[in-house]
Short mmCIF file of C-alpha atoms in Angstrom, two decimals:
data_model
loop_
_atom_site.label_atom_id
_atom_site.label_comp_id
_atom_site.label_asym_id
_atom_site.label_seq_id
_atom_site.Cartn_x
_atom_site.Cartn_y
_atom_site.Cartn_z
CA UNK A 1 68.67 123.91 77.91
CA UNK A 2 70.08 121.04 79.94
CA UNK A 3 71.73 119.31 77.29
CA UNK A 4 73.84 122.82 76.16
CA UNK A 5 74.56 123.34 80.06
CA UNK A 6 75.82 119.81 80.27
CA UNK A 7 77.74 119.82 76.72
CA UNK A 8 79.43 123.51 77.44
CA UNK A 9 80.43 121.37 81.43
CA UNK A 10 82.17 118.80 79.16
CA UNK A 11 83.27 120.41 76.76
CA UNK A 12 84.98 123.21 78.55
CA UNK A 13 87.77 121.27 80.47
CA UNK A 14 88.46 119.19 76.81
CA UNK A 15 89.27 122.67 75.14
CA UNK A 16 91.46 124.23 78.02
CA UNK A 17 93.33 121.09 78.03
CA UNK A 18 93.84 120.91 74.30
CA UNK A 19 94.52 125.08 74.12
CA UNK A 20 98.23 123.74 76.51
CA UNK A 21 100.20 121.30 76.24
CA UNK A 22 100.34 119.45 79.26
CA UNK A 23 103.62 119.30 81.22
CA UNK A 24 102.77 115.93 82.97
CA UNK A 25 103.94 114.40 79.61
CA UNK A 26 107.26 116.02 78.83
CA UNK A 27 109.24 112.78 80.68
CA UNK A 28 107.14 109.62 78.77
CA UNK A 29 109.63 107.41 77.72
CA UNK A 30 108.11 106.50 74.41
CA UNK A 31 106.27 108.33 71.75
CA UNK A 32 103.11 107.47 69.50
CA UNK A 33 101.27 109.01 66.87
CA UNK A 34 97.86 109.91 67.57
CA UNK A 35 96.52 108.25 64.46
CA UNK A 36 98.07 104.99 64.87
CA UNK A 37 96.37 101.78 65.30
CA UNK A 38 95.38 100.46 68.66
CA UNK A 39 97.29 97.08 67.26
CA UNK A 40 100.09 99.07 66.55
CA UNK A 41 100.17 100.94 69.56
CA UNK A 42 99.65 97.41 71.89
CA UNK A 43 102.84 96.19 69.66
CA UNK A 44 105.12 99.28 70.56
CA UNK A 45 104.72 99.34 74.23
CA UNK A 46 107.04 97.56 76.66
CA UNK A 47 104.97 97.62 79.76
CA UNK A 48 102.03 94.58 79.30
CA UNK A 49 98.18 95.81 80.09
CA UNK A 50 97.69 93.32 83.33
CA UNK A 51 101.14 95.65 84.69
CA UNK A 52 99.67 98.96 84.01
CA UNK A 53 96.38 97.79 85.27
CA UNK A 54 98.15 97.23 88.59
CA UNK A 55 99.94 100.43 88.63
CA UNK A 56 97.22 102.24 88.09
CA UNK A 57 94.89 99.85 90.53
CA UNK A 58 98.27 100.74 93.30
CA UNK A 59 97.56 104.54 93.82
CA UNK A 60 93.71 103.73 94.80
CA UNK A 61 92.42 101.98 97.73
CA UNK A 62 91.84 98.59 99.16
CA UNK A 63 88.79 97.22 96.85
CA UNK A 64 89.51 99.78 93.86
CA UNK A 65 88.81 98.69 90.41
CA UNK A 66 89.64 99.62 86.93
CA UNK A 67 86.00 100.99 85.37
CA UNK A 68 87.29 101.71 81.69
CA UNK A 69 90.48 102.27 79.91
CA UNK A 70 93.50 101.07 77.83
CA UNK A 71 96.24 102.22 75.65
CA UNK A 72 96.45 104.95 73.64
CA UNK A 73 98.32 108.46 72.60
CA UNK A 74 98.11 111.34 75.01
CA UNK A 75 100.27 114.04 74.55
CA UNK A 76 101.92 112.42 71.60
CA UNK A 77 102.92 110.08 74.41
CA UNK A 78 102.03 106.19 74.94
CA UNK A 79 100.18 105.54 77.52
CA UNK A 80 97.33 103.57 79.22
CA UNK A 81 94.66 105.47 80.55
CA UNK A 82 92.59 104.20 82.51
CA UNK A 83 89.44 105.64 85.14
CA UNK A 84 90.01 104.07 89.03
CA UNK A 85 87.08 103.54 91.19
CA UNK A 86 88.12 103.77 94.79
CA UNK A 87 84.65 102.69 96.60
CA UNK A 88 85.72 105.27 99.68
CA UNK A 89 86.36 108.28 97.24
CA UNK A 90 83.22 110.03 95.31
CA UNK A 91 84.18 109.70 91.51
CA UNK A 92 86.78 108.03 90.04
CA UNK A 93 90.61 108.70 89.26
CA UNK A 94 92.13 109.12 85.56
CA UNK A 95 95.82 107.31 86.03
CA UNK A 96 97.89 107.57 83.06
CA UNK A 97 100.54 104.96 83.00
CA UNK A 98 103.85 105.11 81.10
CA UNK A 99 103.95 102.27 78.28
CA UNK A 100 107.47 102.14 78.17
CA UNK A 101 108.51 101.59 82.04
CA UNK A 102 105.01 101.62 83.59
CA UNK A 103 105.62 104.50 85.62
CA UNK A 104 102.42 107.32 86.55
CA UNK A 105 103.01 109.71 84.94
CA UNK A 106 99.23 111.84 85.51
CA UNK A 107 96.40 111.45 87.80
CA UNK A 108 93.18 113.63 87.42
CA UNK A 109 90.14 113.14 89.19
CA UNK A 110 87.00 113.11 87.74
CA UNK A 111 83.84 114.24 90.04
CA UNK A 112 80.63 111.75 89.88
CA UNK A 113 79.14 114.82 87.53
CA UNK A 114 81.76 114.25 84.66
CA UNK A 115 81.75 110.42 84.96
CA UNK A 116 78.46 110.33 84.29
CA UNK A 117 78.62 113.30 80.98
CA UNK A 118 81.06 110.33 79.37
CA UNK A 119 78.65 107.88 79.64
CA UNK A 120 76.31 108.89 76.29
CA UNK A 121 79.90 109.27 75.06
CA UNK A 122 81.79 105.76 75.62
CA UNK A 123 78.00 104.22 74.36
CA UNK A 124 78.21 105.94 71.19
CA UNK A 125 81.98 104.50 70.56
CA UNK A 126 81.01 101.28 72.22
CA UNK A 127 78.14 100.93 69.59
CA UNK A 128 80.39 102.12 66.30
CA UNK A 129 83.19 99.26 67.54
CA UNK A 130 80.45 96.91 68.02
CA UNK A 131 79.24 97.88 64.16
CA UNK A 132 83.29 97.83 62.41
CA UNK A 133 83.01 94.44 64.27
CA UNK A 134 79.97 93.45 62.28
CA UNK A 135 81.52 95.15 58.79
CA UNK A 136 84.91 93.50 59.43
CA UNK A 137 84.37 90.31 61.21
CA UNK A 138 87.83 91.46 63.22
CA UNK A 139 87.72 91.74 67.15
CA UNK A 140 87.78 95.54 67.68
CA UNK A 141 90.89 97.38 69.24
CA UNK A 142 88.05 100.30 70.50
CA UNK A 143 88.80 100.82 74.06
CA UNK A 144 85.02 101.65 74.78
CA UNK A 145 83.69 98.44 74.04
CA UNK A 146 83.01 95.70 77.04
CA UNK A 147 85.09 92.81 77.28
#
């Protein structure tokens, strides 16, 4: 009974945010397809990861740090995305960072509850990019897996 509780307390804000579009995008300066490559996508964008990282790291605290994230398509939008722990603040902030001039263009916090409900989640894509690795014998582009 736990585990349905839990799975409806993920997946409800995941289907009210895919039910609207979401306005915070309508300015990104470039566009991506949701199915392209993570190679592809790192190729397109303008702004360089250590950049966004620091964007993202400026609208937190002294002694914040990046916990997960990296490029992808939001919105049909480029972005990085990327979850900022502020040690003063409970949670952790979602800052989604323009790939084409680096600018913020969404932050969402996410309570201590929901960090934790992604956790089964970024293990189960941490272990399939850990398994392509093994089938491919490429680095994986999976933004899950621990560098």
């Amino acid at each position: 009974m736990k585990k349905m509780i839990l799975a409806a307390l993920v997946a409800a804000p995941l289907a009210v945010s895919a039910a609207s579009p979401d306005k915070s995008f309508k300015d990104c300066s470039m566009k991506a397809s949701k199915t392209a490559k993570k190679t592809d996508l790192m190729a397109m964008a303008t702004v360089k990861e250590d950049a966004a990282k620091k964007a993202a790291l400026g609208t937190a605290g002294p002694g914040s740090t990046v916990v997960k994230g990296g490029i992808e398509t939001e919105s049909g939008c480029l972005v990085y995305s990327y979850h900022v722990k502020d040690p003063a603040k409970s949670g952790q902030n979602e800052i989604f960072v323009d790939a084409g001039n680096g600018a913020i263009l969404k932050q969402e916090h996410e309570s201590a509850l929901r960090a934790a409900a992604e956790k089964p989640i970024d293990k189960a894509k941490e272990l399939v990019g850990e398994a392509k690795e093994k089938r491919t014998g490429k680095p994986s582009t999976n933004q899950a897996m621990q560098k």
